[in-house]
Amino acid sequence: MKKTSTRLADGRELLYYDARDDLVRDETDRRPLDPVSTASELRRDPLLGDTVVVASHRQGRTYLPPADACPLCPSRAGRDSEIPAADYDVVVFENRFPSLAGDSGRCEVVCFTPDHNASFADLTEEQAALVLEAWTDRTADLAELPQVEQVFCFENRGAEIGVTLGHPHGQIYGYPFTTPRTALMLRSLAEHRERTGGNLFDDVVRRELADGERVVLEGEHWVAFVPYAAHWPYEVHLHPKRRVPDLRALDDGARTEFPQIYLELLRRFDRIFGPDEPPTPYISAWHQAPFHGEGAADREEFGLHLELFTIRRTSGKLKYLAGSESGMNVFINDVPPETAAERLREVAST
């Protein structure tokens, strides 16, 4: 992998990740851009103890542009985009409309492919491996920033999720705090250790492998299963069999096998509801241990894993977060986890 760092016209950093070492990335961003102006503010909820990011400057961000005006496509045919090059493998750049910036953290965009009409599931194993390299590299770099406590790599896919750009891409957030969801996991981790003396992540993976009813895919280094108490109609957790705290700690075997397992999982998600349904909307989220702050004490006990879920509950119907979920954070799942796992095993790609 070759990494090239450059700057866009407004000063934001852009990084090319190329499979070939001989590529030269010296294109210039010719757009007349004003410097990025942000107004992010972190406000702590005194009742719940969590943090809300107020980012009013994001109201003017690009919203569902036509394909010929997509800012994530390469710059071609006289049209300049966020990527100055006429082609690329994987690109990461600072978000023009970040939720977090400066002392409040950092937000980045990850473009998986120059093909506007593709999806992550369409990537080759080599391309998916390069994305994993980019995720890992950004985790390592952001971990060095004093204002970043936790790194979150994720992909929102589909208009139903709220995606505002149709080009296949993900995002990376560098949070200046440990996120509430991770804090809950760390609390459960500590309680389990005190109660049993064991590691919660290890014991969950061991239980799912022994039971087998909710396992969807298993390789030498990874296992994917529907969790026992799945929140979403179709939800899969992907764990490395050797527990590590974050992407940087994955060994060569896990890195090599990941594209095979993950691409197969995404392709099965697109088959859940049948061949006549549009592509399945989903959120794919990496959970990594915090680097600093309150969560860092247990980082070596934390288990890196990816959570993949869709908000579609059946053909043509979405799972809305209504009163119980949005008002009280009590999820009501319409699909038994065992049924979801069986369906995901049935739709193996050919």
Short mmCIF file of C-alpha atoms in Angstrom, two decimals:
data_model
loop_
_atom_site.label_atom_id
_atom_site.label_comp_id
_atom_site.label_asym_id
_atom_site.label_seq_id
_atom_site.Cartn_x
_atom_site.Cartn_y
_atom_site.Cartn_z
CA MET A 1 0.00 0.00 0.00
CA LYS A 2 1.20 3.53 -0.82
CA LYS A 3 -0.13 6.48 1.16
CA THR A 4 0.06 10.03 -0.20
CA SER A 5 -0.99 13.08 1.80
CA THR A 6 -2.02 16.32 0.12
CA ARG A 7 -4.22 19.35 0.77
CA LEU A 8 -7.45 20.54 -0.78
CA ALA A 9 -7.98 24.17 -1.79
CA ASP A 10 -9.49 25.09 1.58
CA GLY A 11 -6.67 23.47 3.57
CA ARG A 12 -8.34 20.16 4.44
CA GLU A 13 -6.15 17.05 4.36
CA LEU A 14 -6.73 14.41 1.68
CA LEU A 15 -5.01 11.01 1.62
CA TYR A 16 -4.71 8.59 -1.29
CA TYR A 17 -4.34 4.89 -0.46
CA ASP A 18 -3.08 3.05 -3.51
CA ALA A 19 -2.46 -0.63 -4.13
CA ARG A 20 0.47 0.23 -6.42
CA ASP A 21 3.65 1.81 -5.10
CA ASP A 22 4.59 3.58 -8.34
CA LEU A 23 1.60 5.94 -8.55
CA VAL A 24 2.32 9.65 -8.21
CA ARG A 25 -0.43 11.81 -6.73
CA ASP A 26 0.40 15.43 -7.52
CA GLU A 27 -2.97 16.74 -8.78
CA THR A 28 -4.01 20.17 -7.50
CA ASP A 29 -7.45 21.12 -6.25
CA ARG A 30 -8.37 24.02 -8.56
CA ARG A 31 -11.67 24.96 -6.91
CA PRO A 32 -12.05 28.47 -5.39
CA LEU A 33 -13.04 27.25 -1.92
CA ASP A 34 -13.42 29.37 1.19
CA PRO A 35 -11.82 28.08 4.39
CA VAL A 36 -13.99 25.63 6.32
CA SER A 37 -15.96 27.32 9.08
CA THR A 38 -17.38 25.16 11.86
CA ALA A 39 -19.52 25.89 14.90
CA SER A 40 -19.54 22.57 16.75
CA GLU A 41 -20.42 22.65 20.42
CA LEU A 42 -20.40 19.74 22.90
CA ARG A 43 -23.20 19.84 25.46
CA ARG A 44 -23.50 17.32 28.28
CA ASP A 45 -26.97 16.09 29.24
CA PRO A 46 -27.14 16.39 33.05
CA LEU A 47 -29.84 13.72 33.38
CA LEU A 48 -28.37 11.02 31.13
CA GLY A 49 -24.72 11.98 31.42
CA ASP A 50 -24.11 11.70 27.67
CA THR A 51 -22.90 14.30 25.19
CA VAL A 52 -24.83 15.96 22.36
CA VAL A 53 -22.96 17.58 19.48
CA VAL A 54 -24.63 20.80 18.29
CA ALA A 55 -23.40 21.48 14.74
CA SER A 56 -25.59 24.13 13.12
CA HIS A 57 -23.16 24.71 10.22
CA ARG A 58 -24.11 21.30 8.77
CA GLN A 59 -27.54 22.50 7.62
CA GLY A 60 -26.04 23.61 4.31
CA ARG A 61 -24.24 20.36 3.46
CA THR A 62 -24.63 18.72 0.05
CA TYR A 63 -27.89 16.77 -0.19
CA LEU A 64 -28.57 14.03 -2.75
CA PRO A 65 -26.87 15.62 -5.79
CA PRO A 66 -27.32 13.99 -9.23
CA ALA A 67 -24.64 11.51 -10.27
CA ASP A 68 -22.99 14.00 -12.62
CA ALA A 69 -22.49 16.42 -9.70
CA CYS A 70 -21.30 13.88 -7.11
CA PRO A 71 -18.47 15.36 -4.99
CA LEU A 72 -17.00 11.90 -4.28
CA CYS A 73 -16.39 10.88 -7.89
CA PRO A 74 -12.95 11.60 -9.41
CA SER A 75 -12.38 14.93 -11.14
CA ARG A 76 -13.03 14.23 -14.80
CA ALA A 77 -14.25 15.90 -17.99
CA GLY A 78 -13.68 19.40 -16.69
CA ARG A 79 -15.67 18.87 -13.48
CA ASP A 80 -13.74 19.27 -10.23
CA SER A 81 -14.80 17.25 -7.19
CA GLU A 82 -13.48 16.65 -3.68
CA ILE A 83 -10.91 14.28 -5.22
CA PRO A 84 -8.56 16.14 -7.62
CA ALA A 85 -7.31 12.93 -9.29
CA ALA A 86 -8.96 11.46 -12.39
CA ASP A 87 -8.96 8.04 -10.71
CA TYR A 88 -8.21 6.53 -7.31
CA ASP A 89 -8.25 3.31 -5.28
CA VAL A 90 -9.27 4.49 -1.79
CA VAL A 91 -9.37 8.12 -0.63
CA VAL A 92 -9.80 9.64 2.82
CA PHE A 93 -10.31 13.35 3.41
CA GLU A 94 -11.46 15.71 6.12
CA ASN A 95 -15.20 16.29 5.96
CA ARG A 96 -16.18 19.68 4.55
CA PHE A 97 -19.16 19.75 6.93
CA PRO A 98 -17.77 18.03 10.05
CA SER A 99 -19.76 17.32 13.19
CA LEU A 100 -16.50 17.38 15.14
CA ALA A 101 -13.49 19.57 14.38
CA GLY A 102 -10.45 21.13 16.06
CA ASP A 103 -10.35 20.56 19.81
CA SER A 104 -13.71 18.76 19.55
CA GLY A 105 -12.33 15.89 17.44
CA ARG A 106 -12.21 15.10 13.74
CA CYS A 107 -14.51 13.79 10.99
CA GLU A 108 -13.30 12.15 7.79
CA VAL A 109 -14.88 10.69 4.65
CA VAL A 110 -13.69 7.37 3.18
CA CYS A 111 -14.35 6.73 -0.52
CA PHE A 112 -14.19 2.99 -1.16
CA THR A 113 -14.12 3.10 -4.97
CA PRO A 114 -14.29 5.63 -7.83
CA ASP A 115 -17.28 3.73 -9.27
CA HIS A 116 -20.34 5.80 -8.39
CA ASN A 117 -22.77 2.94 -9.08
CA ALA A 118 -20.98 0.29 -7.06
CA SER A 119 -21.34 -0.72 -3.41
CA PHE A 120 -18.93 -2.16 -0.86
CA ALA A 121 -20.29 -5.62 -1.70
CA ASP A 122 -19.14 -5.11 -5.31
CA LEU A 123 -15.48 -4.67 -4.30
CA THR A 124 -12.90 -7.34 -4.97
CA GLU A 125 -11.14 -8.92 -2.01
CA GLU A 126 -8.05 -6.87 -2.89
CA GLN A 127 -10.06 -3.63 -2.83
CA ALA A 128 -11.72 -4.54 0.48
CA ALA A 129 -8.31 -5.35 1.96
CA LEU A 130 -7.11 -1.87 0.96
CA VAL A 131 -10.10 -0.29 2.73
CA LEU A 132 -9.18 -2.28 5.85
CA GLU A 133 -5.62 -0.91 5.54
CA ALA A 134 -7.01 2.63 5.31
CA TRP A 135 -9.27 2.13 8.36
CA THR A 136 -6.31 0.78 10.31
CA ASP A 137 -3.99 3.59 9.26
CA ARG A 138 -6.50 6.27 10.13
CA THR A 139 -7.11 4.64 13.53
CA ALA A 140 -3.37 4.73 14.18
CA ASP A 141 -3.00 8.38 13.10
CA LEU A 142 -6.05 9.65 14.96
CA ALA A 143 -4.96 7.81 18.10
CA GLU A 144 -1.97 10.18 18.21
CA LEU A 145 -4.16 13.29 18.40
CA PRO A 146 -4.55 14.46 22.02
CA GLN A 147 -8.15 15.55 21.43
CA VAL A 148 -9.26 12.11 20.14
CA GLU A 149 -10.33 9.53 22.72
CA GLN A 150 -12.07 6.99 20.47
CA VAL A 151 -12.12 6.25 16.73
CA PHE A 152 -15.30 5.09 15.01
CA CYS A 153 -15.15 3.77 11.41
CA PHE A 154 -18.59 3.22 9.89
CA GLU A 155 -20.68 3.09 6.73
CA ASN A 156 -24.26 4.26 6.25
CA ARG A 157 -25.77 2.65 3.13
CA GLY A 158 -29.11 3.58 1.56
CA ALA A 159 -31.47 6.53 1.44
CA GLU A 160 -33.62 4.88 4.13
CA ILE A 161 -30.70 5.25 6.54
CA GLY A 162 -30.44 8.97 5.74
CA VAL A 163 -27.47 8.89 3.37
CA THR A 164 -27.08 12.24 1.59
CA LEU A 165 -24.49 11.12 -1.00
CA GLY A 166 -25.14 8.03 -3.11
CA HIS A 167 -21.49 7.29 -3.90
CA PRO A 168 -20.15 4.26 -1.94
CA HIS A 169 -18.38 5.77 1.05
CA GLY A 170 -18.06 5.63 4.79
CA GLN A 171 -16.94 7.94 7.56
CA ILE A 172 -14.49 8.04 10.44
CA TYR A 173 -15.21 9.99 13.62
CA GLY A 174 -12.52 10.83 16.12
CA TYR A 175 -14.52 11.48 19.29
CA PRO A 176 -13.09 13.59 22.14
CA PHE A 177 -14.87 11.31 24.63
CA THR A 178 -15.81 7.66 25.13
CA THR A 179 -19.16 7.16 23.41
CA PRO A 180 -22.17 6.15 25.55
CA ARG A 181 -22.54 2.78 23.81
CA THR A 182 -18.91 1.90 24.47
CA ALA A 183 -19.22 3.06 28.06
CA LEU A 184 -22.09 0.60 28.54
CA MET A 185 -19.99 -2.21 27.08
CA LEU A 186 -17.10 -1.32 29.38
CA ARG A 187 -19.43 -1.35 32.38
CA SER A 188 -20.78 -4.78 31.41
CA LEU A 189 -17.21 -5.96 30.83
CA ALA A 190 -16.17 -4.93 34.35
CA GLU A 191 -19.26 -6.43 35.97
CA HIS A 192 -18.76 -9.73 34.14
CA ARG A 193 -15.10 -9.89 35.17
CA GLU A 194 -15.99 -9.25 38.81
CA ARG A 195 -18.78 -11.83 38.74
CA THR A 196 -17.06 -14.63 36.80
CA GLY A 197 -13.37 -13.79 36.54
CA GLY A 198 -13.62 -14.15 32.75
CA ASN A 199 -13.68 -11.82 29.78
CA LEU A 200 -17.15 -10.92 28.52
CA PHE A 201 -16.23 -10.73 24.83
CA ASP A 202 -14.43 -14.09 24.96
CA ASP A 203 -17.34 -15.72 26.75
CA VAL A 204 -19.95 -14.34 24.32
CA VAL A 205 -18.01 -15.60 21.30
CA ARG A 206 -17.40 -18.97 22.98
CA ARG A 207 -21.11 -19.33 23.79
CA GLU A 208 -22.22 -18.51 20.24
CA LEU A 209 -19.72 -20.94 18.72
CA ALA A 210 -20.78 -23.70 21.11
CA ASP A 211 -24.50 -23.10 20.51
CA GLY A 212 -24.18 -22.58 16.76
CA GLU A 213 -27.85 -21.72 16.19
CA ARG A 214 -27.15 -18.04 15.57
CA VAL A 215 -23.82 -18.42 13.74
CA VAL A 216 -24.04 -17.14 10.16
CA LEU A 217 -20.43 -17.47 8.94
CA GLU A 218 -17.29 -18.92 10.47
CA GLY A 219 -13.73 -18.85 9.20
CA GLU A 220 -10.39 -19.67 10.74
CA HIS A 221 -9.98 -16.18 12.18
CA TRP A 222 -13.49 -14.63 12.25
CA VAL A 223 -17.00 -15.59 13.32
CA ALA A 224 -20.23 -13.76 12.39
CA PHE A 225 -23.39 -14.36 14.41
CA VAL A 226 -26.76 -12.82 15.18
CA PRO A 227 -26.55 -11.76 18.85
CA TYR A 228 -28.80 -13.48 21.38
CA ALA A 229 -30.57 -10.18 22.19
CA ALA A 230 -30.44 -8.56 18.74
CA HIS A 231 -31.96 -5.08 18.69
CA TRP A 232 -32.62 -5.01 14.94
CA PRO A 233 -34.58 -7.41 12.71
CA TYR A 234 -31.40 -8.48 10.90
CA GLU A 235 -28.26 -7.77 12.90
CA VAL A 236 -24.89 -9.54 12.74
CA HIS A 237 -21.81 -9.11 14.90
CA LEU A 238 -18.44 -9.99 13.37
CA HIS A 239 -15.66 -10.84 15.85
CA PRO A 240 -12.05 -11.89 15.36
CA LYS A 241 -11.55 -15.19 17.19
CA ARG A 242 -8.42 -13.77 18.79
CA ARG A 243 -9.62 -10.83 20.84
CA VAL A 244 -7.87 -7.50 20.15
CA PRO A 245 -8.75 -3.95 21.29
CA ASP A 246 -8.68 -2.23 17.90
CA LEU A 247 -7.91 -2.59 14.21
CA ARG A 248 -4.19 -1.97 14.69
CA ALA A 249 -3.80 -5.22 16.65
CA LEU A 250 -5.24 -7.61 14.04
CA ASP A 251 -2.72 -10.23 12.93
CA ASP A 252 -1.91 -11.12 9.33
CA GLY A 253 -4.25 -14.10 9.28
CA ALA A 254 -7.24 -12.03 10.38
CA ARG A 255 -6.41 -9.28 7.88
CA THR A 256 -6.16 -11.76 5.03
CA GLU A 257 -9.44 -13.49 5.85
CA PHE A 258 -11.49 -10.38 6.64
CA PRO A 259 -12.36 -9.41 3.02
CA GLN A 260 -13.66 -12.92 2.28
CA ILE A 261 -15.91 -13.02 5.36
CA TYR A 262 -17.12 -9.42 5.20
CA LEU A 263 -17.92 -9.36 1.48
CA GLU A 264 -19.86 -12.61 1.81
CA LEU A 265 -21.80 -11.13 4.72
CA LEU A 266 -22.72 -7.98 2.78
CA ARG A 267 -23.80 -10.00 -0.25
CA ARG A 268 -26.05 -12.13 1.94
CA PHE A 269 -27.61 -8.98 3.37
CA ASP A 270 -28.59 -7.97 -0.17
CA ARG A 271 -30.34 -11.34 -0.62
CA ILE A 272 -32.40 -11.35 2.59
CA PHE A 273 -35.62 -10.03 1.09
CA GLY A 274 -35.45 -11.62 -2.35
CA PRO A 275 -34.22 -10.71 -5.84
CA ASP A 276 -36.94 -8.13 -6.55
CA GLU A 277 -36.14 -5.94 -3.53
CA PRO A 278 -33.84 -2.91 -3.82
CA PRO A 279 -30.43 -3.15 -2.13
CA THR A 280 -30.68 -3.63 1.61
CA PRO A 281 -30.04 -0.42 3.60
CA TYR A 282 -27.62 -0.96 6.45
CA ILE A 283 -25.27 0.52 8.99
CA SER A 284 -21.87 -1.11 9.42
CA ALA A 285 -20.00 -0.02 12.55
CA TRP A 286 -16.58 -0.88 13.96
CA HIS A 287 -16.39 -0.87 17.76
CA GLN A 288 -12.88 -0.12 19.01
CA ALA A 289 -11.49 0.45 22.50
CA PRO A 290 -10.93 4.05 23.64
CA PHE A 291 -7.33 5.32 23.73
CA HIS A 292 -7.53 7.78 26.60
CA GLY A 293 -9.88 8.88 29.32
CA GLU A 294 -12.31 6.81 31.37
CA GLY A 295 -12.42 3.85 29.00
CA ALA A 296 -8.68 3.41 28.53
CA ALA A 297 -8.15 1.41 31.74
CA ASP A 298 -9.95 -1.61 30.26
CA ARG A 299 -8.83 -1.20 26.63
CA GLU A 300 -6.83 -4.45 26.60
CA GLU A 301 -9.92 -6.29 27.82
CA PHE A 302 -12.13 -4.78 25.11
CA GLY A 303 -13.04 -6.83 22.06
CA LEU A 304 -12.86 -5.21 18.64
CA HIS A 305 -15.90 -6.18 16.57
CA LEU A 306 -18.08 -4.98 13.71
CA GLU A 307 -21.85 -4.62 14.02
CA LEU A 308 -23.91 -4.78 10.82
CA PHE A 309 -27.66 -4.21 10.81
CA THR A 310 -30.53 -3.15 8.59
CA ILE A 311 -33.61 -1.12 9.43
CA ARG A 312 -35.71 -3.13 6.94
CA ARG A 313 -37.76 -5.69 8.84
CA THR A 314 -39.50 -7.39 5.92
CA SER A 315 -40.14 -6.79 2.23
CA GLY A 316 -41.17 -3.16 1.69
CA LYS A 317 -41.35 -2.35 5.43
CA LEU A 318 -38.92 -0.53 7.70
CA LYS A 319 -38.31 -0.90 11.42
CA TYR A 320 -39.02 2.53 12.88
CA LEU A 321 -37.72 3.60 16.27
CA ALA A 322 -41.06 4.48 17.79
CA GLY A 323 -42.15 5.24 21.37
CA SER A 324 -40.48 2.40 23.26
CA GLU A 325 -37.21 2.56 21.34
CA SER A 326 -36.85 6.34 20.98
CA GLY A 327 -38.54 7.32 24.22
CA MET A 328 -37.18 4.68 26.59
CA ASN A 329 -34.38 2.91 24.64
CA VAL A 330 -36.20 -0.42 24.96
CA PHE A 331 -36.03 -2.19 21.61
CA ILE A 332 -38.80 -4.45 20.36
CA ASN A 333 -37.55 -6.85 17.69
CA ASP A 334 -40.02 -8.30 15.17
CA VAL A 335 -37.69 -11.09 13.99
CA PRO A 336 -36.35 -13.74 16.42
CA PRO A 337 -32.55 -13.80 16.23
CA GLU A 338 -32.57 -17.52 15.46
CA THR A 339 -34.90 -16.94 12.50
CA ALA A 340 -32.69 -14.12 11.21
CA ALA A 341 -29.59 -16.33 11.44
CA GLU A 342 -31.34 -19.15 9.60
CA ARG A 343 -32.36 -16.79 6.81
CA LEU A 344 -28.82 -15.41 6.46
CA ARG A 345 -27.48 -18.96 6.19
CA GLU A 346 -30.08 -19.78 3.52
CA VAL A 347 -29.06 -16.92 1.22
CA ALA A 348 -25.43 -17.92 0.79
CA SER A 349 -24.02 -16.33 -2.34
CA THR A 350 -23.18 -18.60 -5.26
#
